[in-house]
């Protein structure tokens, strides 16, 4: 009983704490997720083999262990299990563990990575650890949203097309189609046949253009700082603001001593 309690305390520290060990662990998880996604892309260029299936299984076991640890540390495991991103993560893990499927749905792991990046504790830590992120937080998040969307849609295109569409031979072909559809360039050298293919193309164009415009808006909009007004709670202000534009309260926004 004592060992189980100590393990739960350790997991809660790693996933919810702010100790140096917890921060290193969460950064390591992000790095592992990115490595997993690169593995999914890279293996799309190679035929299935016993070596790749063994690698899939090892990654799947590691992902499953992390999945169990994460929910053991959660204060609301039941609610977390029903979250759509958690369900997508479970599908991604199963795709690694079931050899006959390959790691086809592994690209869904990107949703878990995106959720971690948007988590409150992760955002606070990134603001404190990385000056570039702190100064351009909304640009980084908008760019991450767009990149994850492109990655996932390319994965969907690849998985739904590469067995039947000779124009989609590997992940880069799917990525190329996704980007041309998103930018509405539409060169026409790669198309998705059938009603399902056309609807997938429409979804890429509609949602992709929305995310792209969001990124452009955050890049060209005047930079603001995040600081909560003690009176009205407004959190975004001009970098040199002295008073809150909503209620007029005097602000004391910390700066880094730059001219």
PDB file of C-alpha atoms in Angstrom:
ATOM      1  CA  UNK A   1       0.000   0.000   0.000  1.00  0.00           C
ATOM      2  CA  UNK A   2       2.811   2.378   0.884  1.00  0.00           C
ATOM      3  CA  UNK A   3       4.553   1.734  -2.421  1.00  0.00           C
ATOM      4  CA  UNK A   4       1.373   2.426  -4.386  1.00  0.00           C
ATOM      5  CA  UNK A   5       0.820   5.691  -2.517  1.00  0.00           C
ATOM      6  CA  UNK A   6       4.411   6.790  -3.145  1.00  0.00           C
ATOM      7  CA  UNK A   7       4.032   5.979  -6.843  1.00  0.00           C
ATOM      8  CA  UNK A   8       0.844   8.050  -7.082  1.00  0.00           C
ATOM      9  CA  UNK A   9       2.538  10.984  -5.341  1.00  0.00           C
ATOM     10  CA  UNK A  10       5.463  10.729  -7.766  1.00  0.00           C
ATOM     11  CA  UNK A  11       3.159  10.652 -10.796  1.00  0.00           C
ATOM     12  CA  UNK A  12       1.180  13.632  -9.525  1.00  0.00           C
ATOM     13  CA  UNK A  13       4.428  15.526  -9.121  1.00  0.00           C
ATOM     14  CA  UNK A  14       5.595  14.646 -12.641  1.00  0.00           C
ATOM     15  CA  UNK A  15       2.333  15.573 -14.348  1.00  0.00           C
ATOM     16  CA  UNK A  16       1.037  18.392 -12.157  1.00  0.00           C
ATOM     17  CA  UNK A  17       3.982  19.678 -10.119  1.00  0.00           C
ATOM     18  CA  UNK A  18       6.419  22.486 -10.833  1.00  0.00           C
ATOM     19  CA  UNK A  19       9.621  20.906  -9.581  1.00  0.00           C
ATOM     20  CA  UNK A  20      12.746  20.755 -11.796  1.00  0.00           C
ATOM     21  CA  UNK A  21      12.200  17.005 -12.192  1.00  0.00           C
ATOM     22  CA  UNK A  22       8.591  17.524 -13.303  1.00  0.00           C
ATOM     23  CA  UNK A  23       9.605  20.176 -15.818  1.00  0.00           C
ATOM     24  CA  UNK A  24      12.306  17.942 -17.284  1.00  0.00           C
ATOM     25  CA  UNK A  25       9.842  15.057 -17.503  1.00  0.00           C
ATOM     26  CA  UNK A  26       7.210  17.082 -19.367  1.00  0.00           C
ATOM     27  CA  UNK A  27       9.769  18.469 -21.799  1.00  0.00           C
ATOM     28  CA  UNK A  28      11.001  14.907 -22.372  1.00  0.00           C
ATOM     29  CA  UNK A  29       7.431  13.825 -23.127  1.00  0.00           C
ATOM     30  CA  UNK A  30       7.069  16.583 -25.705  1.00  0.00           C
ATOM     31  CA  UNK A  31      10.352  15.527 -27.307  1.00  0.00           C
ATOM     32  CA  UNK A  32       9.210  11.887 -27.343  1.00  0.00           C
ATOM     33  CA  UNK A  33       5.906  12.869 -28.963  1.00  0.00           C
ATOM     34  CA  UNK A  34       7.714  14.808 -31.686  1.00  0.00           C
ATOM     35  CA  UNK A  35      10.065  11.878 -32.247  1.00  0.00           C
ATOM     36  CA  UNK A  36       7.072   9.551 -32.555  1.00  0.00           C
ATOM     37  CA  UNK A  37       5.469  11.786 -35.163  1.00  0.00           C
ATOM     38  CA  UNK A  38       8.712  11.937 -37.162  1.00  0.00           C
ATOM     39  CA  UNK A  39       8.852   8.135 -37.010  1.00  0.00           C
ATOM     40  CA  UNK A  40       5.328   7.926 -38.480  1.00  0.00           C
ATOM     41  CA  UNK A  41       6.350  10.195 -41.355  1.00  0.00           C
ATOM     42  CA  UNK A  42       9.648   8.440 -41.990  1.00  0.00           C
ATOM     43  CA  UNK A  43       8.236   4.924 -42.077  1.00  0.00           C
ATOM     44  CA  UNK A  44       5.683   5.899 -44.737  1.00  0.00           C
ATOM     45  CA  UNK A  45       8.590   5.738 -47.222  1.00  0.00           C
ATOM     46  CA  UNK A  46       9.384   2.095 -46.411  1.00  0.00           C
ATOM     47  CA  UNK A  47       7.441  -1.142 -46.909  1.00  0.00           C
ATOM     48  CA  UNK A  48       6.253  -2.924 -43.798  1.00  0.00           C
ATOM     49  CA  UNK A  49       8.798  -5.313 -42.283  1.00  0.00           C
ATOM     50  CA  UNK A  50       9.364  -7.283 -39.083  1.00  0.00           C
ATOM     51  CA  UNK A  51      11.822  -4.605 -37.892  1.00  0.00           C
ATOM     52  CA  UNK A  52       9.305  -1.798 -38.356  1.00  0.00           C
ATOM     53  CA  UNK A  53       6.567  -3.803 -36.658  1.00  0.00           C
ATOM     54  CA  UNK A  54       8.865  -4.461 -33.693  1.00  0.00           C
ATOM     55  CA  UNK A  55       9.638  -0.728 -33.502  1.00  0.00           C
ATOM     56  CA  UNK A  56       5.894  -0.002 -33.659  1.00  0.00           C
ATOM     57  CA  UNK A  57       5.289  -2.375 -30.762  1.00  0.00           C
ATOM     58  CA  UNK A  58       8.028  -0.813 -28.615  1.00  0.00           C
ATOM     59  CA  UNK A  59       6.682   2.692 -29.228  1.00  0.00           C
ATOM     60  CA  UNK A  60       3.164   1.455 -28.537  1.00  0.00           C
ATOM     61  CA  UNK A  61       4.192  -0.060 -25.201  1.00  0.00           C
ATOM     62  CA  UNK A  62       5.949   3.183 -24.200  1.00  0.00           C
ATOM     63  CA  UNK A  63       2.902   5.244 -25.195  1.00  0.00           C
ATOM     64  CA  UNK A  64       0.579   2.882 -23.322  1.00  0.00           C
ATOM     65  CA  UNK A  65       2.724   3.103 -20.177  1.00  0.00           C
ATOM     66  CA  UNK A  66       2.643   6.909 -20.370  1.00  0.00           C
ATOM     67  CA  UNK A  67      -1.120   6.841 -20.971  1.00  0.00           C
ATOM     68  CA  UNK A  68      -1.675   4.714 -17.842  1.00  0.00           C
ATOM     69  CA  UNK A  69       0.682   6.861 -15.744  1.00  0.00           C
ATOM     70  CA  UNK A  70      -1.014  10.071 -16.892  1.00  0.00           C
ATOM     71  CA  UNK A  71      -4.458   8.872 -15.885  1.00  0.00           C
ATOM     72  CA  UNK A  72      -3.217   7.406 -12.612  1.00  0.00           C
ATOM     73  CA  UNK A  73      -1.981  10.909 -11.744  1.00  0.00           C
ATOM     74  CA  UNK A  74      -5.145  12.688 -12.869  1.00  0.00           C
ATOM     75  CA  UNK A  75      -7.537  14.003 -10.192  1.00  0.00           C
ATOM     76  CA  UNK A  76     -10.450  13.309 -12.602  1.00  0.00           C
ATOM     77  CA  UNK A  77      -9.441  10.170 -14.552  1.00  0.00           C
ATOM     78  CA  UNK A  78     -13.004   9.252 -15.541  1.00  0.00           C
ATOM     79  CA  UNK A  79     -13.700  12.619 -17.133  1.00  0.00           C
ATOM     80  CA  UNK A  80     -10.290  12.686 -18.802  1.00  0.00           C
ATOM     81  CA  UNK A  81     -10.882   9.288 -20.393  1.00  0.00           C
ATOM     82  CA  UNK A  82     -13.971  10.629 -22.153  1.00  0.00           C
ATOM     83  CA  UNK A  83     -12.179  13.657 -23.590  1.00  0.00           C
ATOM     84  CA  UNK A  84     -12.073  13.508 -27.436  1.00  0.00           C
ATOM     85  CA  UNK A  85      -8.308  14.067 -27.495  1.00  0.00           C
ATOM     86  CA  UNK A  86      -7.834  11.173 -25.049  1.00  0.00           C
ATOM     87  CA  UNK A  87      -9.933   8.902 -27.265  1.00  0.00           C
ATOM     88  CA  UNK A  88      -7.879   9.925 -30.305  1.00  0.00           C
ATOM     89  CA  UNK A  89      -4.712   9.217 -28.322  1.00  0.00           C
ATOM     90  CA  UNK A  90      -6.038   5.743 -27.445  1.00  0.00           C
ATOM     91  CA  UNK A  91      -6.650   5.037 -31.148  1.00  0.00           C
ATOM     92  CA  UNK A  92      -3.100   6.181 -31.954  1.00  0.00           C
ATOM     93  CA  UNK A  93      -1.657   3.869 -29.284  1.00  0.00           C
ATOM     94  CA  UNK A  94      -3.673   0.902 -30.537  1.00  0.00           C
ATOM     95  CA  UNK A  95      -2.445   1.505 -34.085  1.00  0.00           C
ATOM     96  CA  UNK A  96       1.125   1.017 -32.857  1.00  0.00           C
ATOM     97  CA  UNK A  97       0.278  -2.091 -30.827  1.00  0.00           C
ATOM     98  CA  UNK A  98      -1.697  -3.943 -33.529  1.00  0.00           C
ATOM     99  CA  UNK A  99       0.858  -5.052 -36.149  1.00  0.00           C
ATOM    100  CA  UNK A 100      -1.588  -5.552 -39.028  1.00  0.00           C
ATOM    101  CA  UNK A 101      -2.552  -1.885 -39.031  1.00  0.00           C
ATOM    102  CA  UNK A 102       0.945  -0.444 -38.961  1.00  0.00           C
ATOM    103  CA  UNK A 103       1.144   2.867 -37.133  1.00  0.00           C
ATOM    104  CA  UNK A 104      -1.482   4.314 -39.464  1.00  0.00           C
ATOM    105  CA  UNK A 105      -3.373   6.323 -36.862  1.00  0.00           C
ATOM    106  CA  UNK A 106      -0.196   7.339 -35.054  1.00  0.00           C
ATOM    107  CA  UNK A 107      -0.507  10.839 -36.500  1.00  0.00           C
ATOM    108  CA  UNK A 108      -3.409  11.382 -34.074  1.00  0.00           C
ATOM    109  CA  UNK A 109      -0.786  11.592 -31.322  1.00  0.00           C
ATOM    110  CA  UNK A 110      -0.298  15.170 -32.527  1.00  0.00           C
ATOM    111  CA  UNK A 111      -3.614  16.077 -30.874  1.00  0.00           C
ATOM    112  CA  UNK A 112      -2.229  14.989 -27.507  1.00  0.00           C
ATOM    113  CA  UNK A 113       0.906  17.070 -28.126  1.00  0.00           C
ATOM    114  CA  UNK A 114      -1.228  20.086 -29.014  1.00  0.00           C
ATOM    115  CA  UNK A 115      -3.319  19.662 -25.863  1.00  0.00           C
ATOM    116  CA  UNK A 116      -0.170  19.502 -23.721  1.00  0.00           C
ATOM    117  CA  UNK A 117       1.215  22.658 -25.338  1.00  0.00           C
ATOM    118  CA  UNK A 118      -2.029  24.514 -24.630  1.00  0.00           C
ATOM    119  CA  UNK A 119      -2.124  23.338 -21.014  1.00  0.00           C
ATOM    120  CA  UNK A 120      -1.924  26.062 -18.386  1.00  0.00           C
ATOM    121  CA  UNK A 121       1.151  24.640 -16.626  1.00  0.00           C
ATOM    122  CA  UNK A 122       2.999  24.158 -19.910  1.00  0.00           C
ATOM    123  CA  UNK A 123       2.240  27.703 -21.055  1.00  0.00           C
ATOM    124  CA  UNK A 124       3.427  29.148 -17.743  1.00  0.00           C
ATOM    125  CA  UNK A 125       6.644  27.158 -17.911  1.00  0.00           C
ATOM    126  CA  UNK A 126       7.299  28.078 -21.558  1.00  0.00           C
ATOM    127  CA  UNK A 127       6.793  31.760 -20.732  1.00  0.00           C
ATOM    128  CA  UNK A 128       9.311  31.515 -17.904  1.00  0.00           C
ATOM    129  CA  UNK A 129      11.891  29.376 -19.712  1.00  0.00           C
ATOM    130  CA  UNK A 130      11.890  30.845 -23.222  1.00  0.00           C
ATOM    131  CA  UNK A 131      12.006  34.562 -23.836  1.00  0.00           C
ATOM    132  CA  UNK A 132      11.090  34.181 -27.542  1.00  0.00           C
ATOM    133  CA  UNK A 133       7.911  32.315 -26.585  1.00  0.00           C
ATOM    134  CA  UNK A 134       7.028  34.893 -23.925  1.00  0.00           C
ATOM    135  CA  UNK A 135       7.330  37.775 -26.379  1.00  0.00           C
ATOM    136  CA  UNK A 136       5.397  36.087 -29.217  1.00  0.00           C
ATOM    137  CA  UNK A 137       3.148  33.584 -27.454  1.00  0.00           C
ATOM    138  CA  UNK A 138       0.093  33.972 -29.686  1.00  0.00           C
ATOM    139  CA  UNK A 139       2.187  33.657 -32.850  1.00  0.00           C
ATOM    140  CA  UNK A 140       3.793  30.448 -31.557  1.00  0.00           C
ATOM    141  CA  UNK A 141       0.431  28.951 -30.600  1.00  0.00           C
ATOM    142  CA  UNK A 142      -1.241  29.933 -33.874  1.00  0.00           C
ATOM    143  CA  UNK A 143       1.690  28.479 -35.836  1.00  0.00           C
ATOM    144  CA  UNK A 144       1.524  25.271 -33.776  1.00  0.00           C
ATOM    145  CA  UNK A 145      -2.209  24.951 -34.440  1.00  0.00           C
ATOM    146  CA  UNK A 146      -1.622  25.312 -38.174  1.00  0.00           C
ATOM    147  CA  UNK A 147       1.297  22.867 -38.252  1.00  0.00           C
ATOM    148  CA  UNK A 148      -0.634  20.240 -36.277  1.00  0.00           C
ATOM    149  CA  UNK A 149      -3.658  20.678 -38.570  1.00  0.00           C
ATOM    150  CA  UNK A 150      -1.498  20.211 -41.674  1.00  0.00           C
ATOM    151  CA  UNK A 151       0.207  17.179 -40.133  1.00  0.00           C
ATOM    152  CA  UNK A 152      -3.053  15.488 -39.138  1.00  0.00           C
ATOM    153  CA  UNK A 153      -4.828  16.217 -42.411  1.00  0.00           C
ATOM    154  CA  UNK A 154      -1.814  14.938 -44.339  1.00  0.00           C
ATOM    155  CA  UNK A 155      -1.959  11.787 -42.222  1.00  0.00           C
ATOM    156  CA  UNK A 156      -5.654  11.347 -42.966  1.00  0.00           C
ATOM    157  CA  UNK A 157      -5.047  11.881 -46.691  1.00  0.00           C
ATOM    158  CA  UNK A 158      -2.204   9.359 -46.649  1.00  0.00           C
ATOM    159  CA  UNK A 159      -4.082   6.697 -44.704  1.00  0.00           C
ATOM    160  CA  UNK A 160      -7.273   6.979 -46.763  1.00  0.00           C
ATOM    161  CA  UNK A 161      -5.561   7.191 -50.153  1.00  0.00           C
ATOM    162  CA  UNK A 162      -2.195   5.423 -50.371  1.00  0.00           C
ATOM    163  CA  UNK A 163      -3.669   1.944 -50.854  1.00  0.00           C
ATOM    164  CA  UNK A 164      -5.980   2.963 -53.711  1.00  0.00           C
ATOM    165  CA  UNK A 165      -4.650   6.228 -55.123  1.00  0.00           C
ATOM    166  CA  UNK A 166      -1.387   5.815 -57.090  1.00  0.00           C
ATOM    167  CA  UNK A 167      -0.730   9.547 -56.773  1.00  0.00           C
ATOM    168  CA  UNK A 168      -0.328   9.234 -52.963  1.00  0.00           C
ATOM    169  CA  UNK A 169       2.724   7.005 -52.522  1.00  0.00           C
ATOM    170  CA  UNK A 170       4.056   8.315 -49.216  1.00  0.00           C
ATOM    171  CA  UNK A 171       3.518  10.977 -46.597  1.00  0.00           C
ATOM    172  CA  UNK A 172       5.212  13.753 -48.578  1.00  0.00           C
ATOM    173  CA  UNK A 173       2.737  13.265 -51.428  1.00  0.00           C
ATOM    174  CA  UNK A 174      -0.088  13.662 -48.923  1.00  0.00           C
ATOM    175  CA  UNK A 175       1.604  16.713 -47.385  1.00  0.00           C
ATOM    176  CA  UNK A 176       2.045  18.259 -50.834  1.00  0.00           C
ATOM    177  CA  UNK A 177      -1.641  17.780 -51.639  1.00  0.00           C
ATOM    178  CA  UNK A 178      -2.711  19.160 -48.240  1.00  0.00           C
ATOM    179  CA  UNK A 179      -0.632  22.315 -48.635  1.00  0.00           C
ATOM    180  CA  UNK A 180      -1.813  22.957 -52.207  1.00  0.00           C
ATOM    181  CA  UNK A 181      -5.420  22.478 -51.081  1.00  0.00           C
ATOM    182  CA  UNK A 182      -4.965  24.663 -47.997  1.00  0.00           C
ATOM    183  CA  UNK A 183      -3.436  27.494 -50.030  1.00  0.00           C
ATOM    184  CA  UNK A 184      -6.125  26.960 -52.740  1.00  0.00           C
ATOM    185  CA  UNK A 185      -3.286  26.714 -55.276  1.00  0.00           C
ATOM    186  CA  UNK A 186      -4.702  23.484 -56.641  1.00  0.00           C
ATOM    187  CA  UNK A 187      -2.072  22.477 -59.215  1.00  0.00           C
ATOM    188  CA  UNK A 188      -4.189  19.469 -60.173  1.00  0.00           C
ATOM    189  CA  UNK A 189      -1.319  16.972 -60.449  1.00  0.00           C
ATOM    190  CA  UNK A 190      -2.666  15.178 -57.355  1.00  0.00           C
ATOM    191  CA  UNK A 191      -6.388  14.801 -56.739  1.00  0.00           C
ATOM    192  CA  UNK A 192      -8.551  12.773 -54.375  1.00  0.00           C
ATOM    193  CA  UNK A 193     -11.180  10.873 -56.352  1.00  0.00           C
ATOM    194  CA  UNK A 194     -14.745  10.178 -55.241  1.00  0.00           C
ATOM    195  CA  UNK A 195     -17.164  12.007 -52.998  1.00  0.00           C
ATOM    196  CA  UNK A 196     -15.180  11.263 -49.835  1.00  0.00           C
ATOM    197  CA  UNK A 197     -12.009  12.633 -51.439  1.00  0.00           C
ATOM    198  CA  UNK A 198     -13.754  15.820 -52.527  1.00  0.00           C
ATOM    199  CA  UNK A 199     -15.254  16.384 -49.077  1.00  0.00           C
ATOM    200  CA  UNK A 200     -11.846  15.850 -47.475  1.00  0.00           C
ATOM    201  CA  UNK A 201     -10.405  18.456 -49.852  1.00  0.00           C
ATOM    202  CA  UNK A 202     -13.169  20.894 -48.897  1.00  0.00           C
ATOM    203  CA  UNK A 203     -12.487  20.371 -45.188  1.00  0.00           C
ATOM    204  CA  UNK A 204      -8.770  21.028 -45.701  1.00  0.00           C
ATOM    205  CA  UNK A 205      -9.501  24.258 -47.557  1.00  0.00           C
ATOM    206  CA  UNK A 206     -12.101  25.619 -45.124  1.00  0.00           C
ATOM    207  CA  UNK A 207     -10.381  24.835 -41.827  1.00  0.00           C
ATOM    208  CA  UNK A 208      -6.848  25.301 -43.142  1.00  0.00           C
ATOM    209  CA  UNK A 209      -7.504  28.760 -44.548  1.00  0.00           C
ATOM    210  CA  UNK A 210      -9.137  29.762 -41.243  1.00  0.00           C
ATOM    211  CA  UNK A 211      -6.055  28.704 -39.278  1.00  0.00           C
ATOM    212  CA  UNK A 212      -3.734  30.341 -41.798  1.00  0.00           C
ATOM    213  CA  UNK A 213      -5.598  33.644 -41.538  1.00  0.00           C
ATOM    214  CA  UNK A 214      -5.455  33.374 -37.752  1.00  0.00           C
ATOM    215  CA  UNK A 215      -1.678  32.997 -37.928  1.00  0.00           C
ATOM    216  CA  UNK A 216      -1.357  35.972 -40.294  1.00  0.00           C
ATOM    217  CA  UNK A 217      -3.539  38.060 -37.977  1.00  0.00           C
ATOM    218  CA  UNK A 218      -1.381  37.326 -34.945  1.00  0.00           C
ATOM    219  CA  UNK A 219       1.827  38.072 -36.887  1.00  0.00           C
ATOM    220  CA  UNK A 220       0.744  41.453 -38.223  1.00  0.00           C
ATOM    221  CA  UNK A 221      -1.328  42.614 -35.266  1.00  0.00           C
ATOM    222  CA  UNK A 222       0.511  45.063 -32.949  1.00  0.00           C
ATOM    223  CA  UNK A 223       2.322  43.168 -30.204  1.00  0.00           C
ATOM    224  CA  UNK A 224       0.665  43.143 -26.796  1.00  0.00           C
ATOM    225  CA  UNK A 225       1.698  41.818 -23.412  1.00  0.00           C
ATOM    226  CA  UNK A 226      -0.239  39.466 -21.162  1.00  0.00           C
ATOM    227  CA  UNK A 227      -0.847  41.038 -17.746  1.00  0.00           C
ATOM    228  CA  UNK A 228      -4.068  40.779 -15.758  1.00  0.00           C
ATOM    229  CA  UNK A 229      -5.561  44.081 -14.641  1.00  0.00           C
ATOM    230  CA  UNK A 230      -6.130  43.880 -10.857  1.00  0.00           C
ATOM    231  CA  UNK A 231      -9.460  45.713 -11.165  1.00  0.00           C
ATOM    232  CA  UNK A 232     -11.293  44.432 -14.246  1.00  0.00           C
ATOM    233  CA  UNK A 233      -9.231  41.368 -15.221  1.00  0.00           C
ATOM    234  CA  UNK A 234      -8.345  42.479 -18.777  1.00  0.00           C
ATOM    235  CA  UNK A 235      -5.307  40.420 -19.738  1.00  0.00           C
ATOM    236  CA  UNK A 236      -3.940  42.004 -22.930  1.00  0.00           C
ATOM    237  CA  UNK A 237      -2.398  45.451 -22.990  1.00  0.00           C
ATOM    238  CA  UNK A 238      -0.029  47.527 -25.103  1.00  0.00           C
ATOM    239  CA  UNK A 239       3.565  46.833 -24.111  1.00  0.00           C
ATOM    240  CA  UNK A 240       4.034  50.413 -22.836  1.00  0.00           C
ATOM    241  CA  UNK A 241       0.572  50.780 -21.238  1.00  0.00           C
ATOM    242  CA  UNK A 242       0.419  52.713 -17.970  1.00  0.00           C
ATOM    243  CA  UNK A 243      -3.361  52.512 -17.501  1.00  0.00           C
ATOM    244  CA  UNK A 244      -5.846  49.742 -18.315  1.00  0.00           C
ATOM    245  CA  UNK A 245      -7.773  50.785 -21.427  1.00  0.00           C
ATOM    246  CA  UNK A 246     -10.931  49.144 -20.096  1.00  0.00           C
ATOM    247  CA  UNK A 247     -11.180  50.660 -16.592  1.00  0.00           C
ATOM    248  CA  UNK A 248      -8.301  53.138 -16.264  1.00  0.00           C
ATOM    249  CA  UNK A 249      -6.566  51.376 -13.372  1.00  0.00           C
ATOM    250  CA  UNK A 250      -2.842  52.088 -13.067  1.00  0.00           C
ATOM    251  CA  UNK A 251      -0.874  49.069 -14.273  1.00  0.00           C
ATOM    252  CA  UNK A 252       2.557  47.935 -13.172  1.00  0.00           C
ATOM    253  CA  UNK A 253       3.547  45.714 -16.094  1.00  0.00           C
ATOM    254  CA  UNK A 254       6.987  44.141 -15.518  1.00  0.00           C
ATOM    255  CA  UNK A 255       9.499  44.661 -18.300  1.00  0.00           C
ATOM    256  CA  UNK A 256      12.961  43.306 -18.985  1.00  0.00           C
ATOM    257  CA  UNK A 257      14.749  46.641 -18.930  1.00  0.00           C
ATOM    258  CA  UNK A 258      14.948  47.042 -22.699  1.00  0.00           C
ATOM    259  CA  UNK A 259      15.013  50.431 -24.325  1.00  0.00           C
TER     260      UNK A 259
END
